[in-house]
Tab-separated table of C-alpha atoms in Angstrom:
chain	number	residue	atom	x	y	z
A	1	ILE	CA	-12.363	-29.585	-27.547
A	2	ASP	CA	-10.519	-32.317	-25.680
A	3	ALA	CA	-7.849	-31.031	-27.921
A	4	ALA	CA	-8.464	-27.506	-26.305
A	5	ALA	CA	-8.497	-28.757	-22.716
A	6	ASN	CA	-5.448	-31.067	-22.681
A	7	ASP	CA	-3.751	-27.424	-24.619
A	8	LEU	CA	-4.916	-25.949	-20.622
A	9	MET	CA	-3.751	-28.723	-18.904
A	10	SER	CA	-0.588	-28.535	-20.583
A	11	VAL	CA	0.729	-25.753	-18.904
A	12	CYS	CA	-1.186	-25.117	-15.532
A	13	PRO	CA	0.278	-27.370	-12.938
A	14	GLU	CA	1.086	-30.875	-11.818
A	15	GLY	CA	-2.533	-31.806	-10.370
A	16	SER	CA	-4.805	-29.603	-12.016
A	17	ARG	CA	-8.157	-31.070	-11.931
A	18	ALA	CA	-10.487	-30.151	-15.948
A	19	ARG	CA	-14.196	-30.510	-16.028
A	20	VAL	CA	-16.125	-29.839	-18.332
A	21	ARG	CA	-18.873	-28.847	-19.741
A	22	TYR	CA	-20.335	-29.408	-22.966
A	23	ASP	CA	-23.931	-28.811	-24.862
A	24	GLY	CA	-23.172	-28.645	-28.525
A	25	ALA	CA	-22.350	-25.294	-29.615
A	26	ARG	CA	-20.973	-23.822	-25.721
A	27	CYS	CA	-17.913	-25.175	-24.554
A	28	ARG	CA	-16.730	-24.643	-20.760
A	29	VAL	CA	-13.381	-25.969	-18.938
A	30	ASP	CA	-12.868	-24.867	-16.008
A	31	ILE	CA	-9.110	-26.404	-14.728
A	32	VAL	CA	-9.180	-26.550	-11.096
A	33	LEU	CA	-5.863	-25.834	-9.389
A	34	GLN	CA	-4.690	-27.128	-6.787
A	35	ASN	CA	-3.305	-25.230	-4.522
A	36	PRO	CA	-5.098	-24.006	-1.350
A	37	TYR	CA	-5.657	-20.710	-0.101
A	38	VAL	CA	-7.319	-19.665	3.154
A	39	LEU	CA	-8.382	-16.936	3.537
A	40	SER	CA	-9.836	-14.464	6.166
A	41	ASN	CA	-13.806	-14.522	7.254
A	42	GLY	CA	-12.859	-10.632	8.683
A	43	GLU	CA	-12.065	-12.160	12.196
A	44	THR	CA	-9.207	-13.999	11.761
A	45	ALA	CA	-6.203	-14.373	9.121
A	46	ALA	CA	-7.152	-18.013	7.804
A	47	ALA	CA	-10.376	-19.160	8.656
A	48	VAL	CA	-12.195	-22.307	8.897
A	49	GLY	CA	-14.087	-23.628	5.366
A	50	GLU	CA	-13.010	-19.895	3.626
A	51	THR	CA	-10.463	-22.358	1.766
A	52	HIS	CA	-10.874	-21.508	-1.576
A	53	ARG	CA	-8.903	-23.002	-5.197
A	54	MET	CA	-7.982	-20.849	-7.927
A	55	VAL	CA	-10.237	-21.636	-10.914
A	56	LEU	CA	-8.851	-20.590	-14.853
A	57	ARG	CA	-11.938	-21.205	-17.070
A	58	MET	CA	-11.632	-21.140	-20.378
A	59	SER	CA	-15.053	-20.689	-22.609
A	60	THR	CA	-15.283	-20.660	-26.013
A	61	SER	CA	-18.241	-22.089	-29.520
A	62	ASP	CA	-17.995	-24.321	-31.601
A	63	ASP	CA	-19.617	-21.688	-34.753
A	64	GLY	CA	-16.559	-19.814	-34.509
A	65	THR	CA	-18.422	-16.517	-33.363
A	66	SER	CA	-16.858	-15.538	-30.618
A	67	GLY	CA	-12.512	-16.820	-29.653
A	68	TYR	CA	-10.811	-18.280	-25.834
A	69	LYS	CA	-12.297	-16.214	-22.493
A	70	LEU	CA	-10.122	-17.419	-20.340
A	71	SER	CA	-10.965	-15.941	-16.776
A	72	LEU	CA	-9.659	-16.144	-13.256
A	73	LEU	CA	-11.992	-17.112	-10.047
A	74	ALA	CA	-11.938	-18.140	-6.374
A	75	GLU	CA	-13.516	-22.015	-5.906
A	76	ARG	CA	-15.026	-21.540	-2.158
A	77	VAL	CA	-14.362	-24.843	-1.686
A	78	ARG	CA	-17.418	-25.147	1.316
A	79	CYS	CA	-19.654	-25.176	-0.994
A	80	ILE	CA	-18.663	-24.693	-4.804
A	81	ASN	CA	-19.449	-20.931	-4.688
A	82	LEU	CA	-17.161	-19.451	-7.790
A	83	THR	CA	-15.880	-15.821	-7.656
A	84	LEU	CA	-13.998	-13.863	-10.259
A	85	LEU	CA	-10.687	-12.800	-8.893
A	86	HIS	CA	-11.142	-9.864	-11.338
A	87	ALA	CA	-14.193	-7.022	-11.528
A	88	SER	CA	-14.780	-7.465	-16.357
A	89	LYS	CA	-15.744	-11.011	-17.268
A	90	HIS	CA	-13.169	-12.098	-18.968
A	91	ILE	CA	-9.138	-10.969	-18.399
A	92	LEU	CA	-8.134	-12.393	-21.774
A	93	LYS	CA	-9.052	-13.018	-25.039
A	94	ALA	CA	-7.864	-14.669	-28.162
A	95	THR	CA	-8.867	-16.193	-31.950
A	96	HIS	CA	-9.086	-20.131	-31.878
A	97	ARG	CA	-5.554	-20.850	-32.541
A	98	ARG	CA	-4.355	-23.162	-30.451
A	99	ASP	CA	-1.203	-21.439	-29.979
A	100	ASP	CA	-2.668	-18.362	-28.960
A	101	LEU	CA	-4.648	-20.739	-26.393
A	102	ARG	CA	-1.945	-22.388	-24.674
A	103	SER	CA	0.425	-18.523	-24.236
A	104	LEU	CA	-3.400	-16.977	-23.051
A	105	ALA	CA	-2.743	-19.759	-20.528
A	106	GLN	CA	0.944	-18.840	-18.605
A	107	GLU	CA	-0.390	-14.858	-19.212
A	108	ALA	CA	-3.551	-15.683	-17.608
A	109	LEU	CA	-1.973	-17.758	-14.800
A	110	GLY	CA	1.130	-15.654	-14.213
A	111	GLN	CA	-1.123	-12.736	-13.220
A	112	GLY	CA	-3.005	-15.293	-10.606
A	113	ALA	CA	-1.101	-14.644	-7.413
A	114	GLU	CA	-1.511	-10.825	-7.589
A	115	LEU	CA	-4.869	-11.935	-8.541
A	116	MET	CA	-5.845	-13.694	-5.895
A	117	LYS	CA	-3.950	-11.541	-2.793
A	118	GLY	CA	-6.472	-8.675	-3.735
A	119	PHE	CA	-9.531	-11.351	-4.302
A	120	ALA	CA	-8.499	-11.878	-0.201
A	121	GLU	CA	-8.026	-8.533	0.479
A	122	THR	CA	-11.404	-7.906	-0.192
A	123	TRP	CA	-12.968	-11.139	0.556
A	124	ALA	CA	-12.094	-10.270	4.268
A	125	SER	CA	-13.093	-6.982	4.414
A	126	GLN	CA	-16.598	-8.263	2.866
A	127	TRP	CA	-17.823	-9.502	6.758
A	128	GLY	CA	-17.446	-6.097	8.417
A	129	LEU	CA	-19.309	-4.580	5.512
A	130	TYR	CA	-22.901	-4.086	5.165
A	131	TYR	CA	-25.192	-3.154	2.439
A	132	ALA	CA	-27.349	0.060	4.125
A	133	ASP	CA	-30.836	1.851	2.647
A	134	LYS	CA	-29.900	4.873	0.237
A	135	ALA	CA	-32.596	7.473	2.076
A	136	THR	CA	-31.367	6.783	5.039
A	137	ARG	CA	-28.035	5.310	4.935
A	138	ASP	CA	-28.701	2.949	8.465
A	139	ASN	CA	-27.786	-0.838	7.180
A	140	ILE	CA	-30.233	-3.385	6.064
A	141	SER	CA	-30.013	-6.968	6.907
A	142	GLY	CA	-28.631	-9.726	4.599
A	143	ALA	CA	-32.046	-11.048	3.270
A	144	GLU	CA	-33.441	-8.038	3.100
A	145	ALA	CA	-30.565	-6.788	1.059
A	146	LEU	CA	-31.322	-9.982	-1.388
A	147	ARG	CA	-34.829	-8.355	-2.176
A	148	ARG	CA	-34.179	-5.476	-3.243
A	149	ILE	CA	-31.211	-6.969	-5.863
A	150	VAL	CA	-33.735	-9.347	-7.033
A	151	ALA	CA	-36.035	-6.785	-6.899
A	152	GLN	CA	-33.988	-3.269	-8.996
A	153	GLU	CA	-33.041	-6.987	-11.865
A	154	LYS	CA	-29.174	-7.075	-10.339
A	155	TYR	CA	-29.177	-9.826	-10.170
A	156	ARG	CA	-31.524	-12.791	-11.223
A	157	ILE	CA	-31.468	-16.475	-12.101
A	158	GLN	CA	-31.689	-17.104	-15.678
A	159	GLY	CA	-34.603	-19.361	-16.326
A	160	LEU	CA	-36.590	-18.609	-13.088
A	161	SER	CA	-39.240	-15.634	-12.045
A	162	GLU	CA	-38.405	-12.528	-10.125
A	163	GLU	CA	-39.457	-14.471	-7.002
A	164	ALA	CA	-38.693	-17.597	-7.697
A	165	THR	CA	-35.033	-16.007	-7.610
A	166	LEU	CA	-35.493	-14.512	-4.664
A	167	VAL	CA	-37.368	-17.944	-3.203
A	168	ALA	CA	-34.069	-19.140	-4.209
A	169	VAL	CA	-31.334	-16.652	-2.737
A	170	LEU	CA	-33.466	-16.723	0.074
A	171	LYS	CA	-32.816	-20.686	0.526
A	172	ALA	CA	-29.436	-20.341	-0.473
A	173	LEU	CA	-29.040	-17.334	2.767
A	174	ASP	CA	-30.589	-19.755	5.088
A	175	GLU	CA	-27.619	-22.383	4.936
A	176	GLU	CA	-24.958	-19.619	6.220
A	177	PRO	CA	-27.325	-16.942	7.583
A	178	GLY	CA	-26.365	-13.876	8.050
A	179	ASP	CA	-26.129	-10.378	7.042
A	180	SER	CA	-22.473	-8.633	5.752
A	181	ARG	CA	-21.914	-8.442	2.181
A	182	ALA	CA	-20.170	-11.538	2.359
A	183	HIS	CA	-23.192	-13.508	3.705
A	184	VAL	CA	-25.418	-11.615	0.961
A	185	HIS	CA	-22.569	-12.515	-2.081
A	186	ASN	CA	-22.241	-16.683	-0.532
A	187	ALA	CA	-25.943	-16.898	-0.952
A	188	LEU	CA	-26.089	-15.165	-4.525
A	189	THR	CA	-23.264	-17.537	-5.942
A	190	ARG	CA	-24.550	-20.858	-3.824
A	191	ALA	CA	-28.515	-20.277	-5.192
A	192	ALA	CA	-26.353	-20.425	-9.187
A	193	HIS	CA	-26.034	-23.777	-8.727
A	194	THR	CA	-28.742	-25.283	-5.804
A	195	ALA	CA	-31.150	-23.316	-7.424
A	196	ARG	CA	-33.455	-25.456	-9.402
A	197	ILE	CA	-33.765	-24.603	-13.474
A	198	GLY	CA	-34.732	-26.391	-16.902
A	199	VAL	CA	-32.224	-27.878	-19.253
A	200	GLY	CA	-32.406	-25.098	-21.505
A	201	SER	CA	-30.942	-22.892	-18.604
A	202	ARG	CA	-27.869	-24.750	-18.564
A	203	TRP	CA	-25.552	-21.781	-17.953
A	204	ALA	CA	-27.613	-19.845	-16.045
A	205	ASP	CA	-25.212	-20.823	-12.969
A	206	ASP	CA	-22.431	-18.515	-15.358
A	207	ASP	CA	-24.434	-15.764	-15.816
A	208	ALA	CA	-25.175	-15.626	-11.968
A	209	GLU	CA	-21.395	-15.567	-10.878
A	210	ILE	CA	-20.943	-12.860	-13.289
A	211	GLN	CA	-23.781	-11.005	-11.515
A	212	ALA	CA	-22.785	-12.307	-8.584
A	213	SER	CA	-18.996	-11.310	-8.792
A	214	GLU	CA	-19.962	-7.807	-10.309
A	215	LEU	CA	-21.755	-6.433	-7.296
A	216	LEU	CA	-19.188	-7.474	-5.403
A	217	TYR	CA	-16.726	-5.161	-6.927
A	218	GLN	CA	-18.780	-2.002	-6.629
A	219	PRO	CA	-18.051	0.307	-5.022
A	220	VAL	CA	-21.098	1.648	-3.576
A	221	TYR	CA	-23.362	-0.596	-1.497
A	222	TRP	CA	-26.545	1.256	-0.930
A	223	LEU	CA	-30.000	0.253	-1.904
A	224	PRO	CA	-33.137	2.121	-2.339
A	225	GLU	CA	-36.115	0.752	-1.813
A	226	PRO	CA	-37.674	-1.388	-5.353
A	227	GLU	CA	-40.161	1.780	-5.629
A	228	ASP	CA	-37.913	4.191	-4.767
A	229	ALA	CA	-34.910	2.588	-7.455
């Protein structure tokens, strides 16, 4: 694991820093690039509180069942929210060979600027978009959107019940209240890191970030009442 982290650092810009999580079987290495992007909140081109950093994430396992998987994410500095810069779970995959990892990381970093540009455009648009009721097409509040998202199992924090997940995301929404899709997304990604979960669910934030990212990139914003889903 140390060798893999060092290989990643060797191809990343100077000044990058690494975060490593390892539980004896599964590993995640986040290389945080010190290249801040100040994104729009839909009103101003460079909004206060919307500084993001790009993160190169490597995930793998020690048992040989999975090779290296790389993803690029945007980390919102204000509250350490992480969002995939791309709609799929991983952008690149390779074997466990170290040479493959280095070349894979270089390829991923080569896509970074273009992916961040696309994410910035998506992010700016989300502040002016809202989830709507499927039947009436009327906009619904951020809290109601979260209730329906959780009830329809579009988002669940591993290790928590439906009720506990809802409590966690509504508490996160209270930190930055609002009704836009951006507010909803921030609540989902914030809850992924702040919810109280057991040791057995230590990877819950990974899964929750992926679910939130999938919702961010989906083109349909209509949410039916749970009983009508």
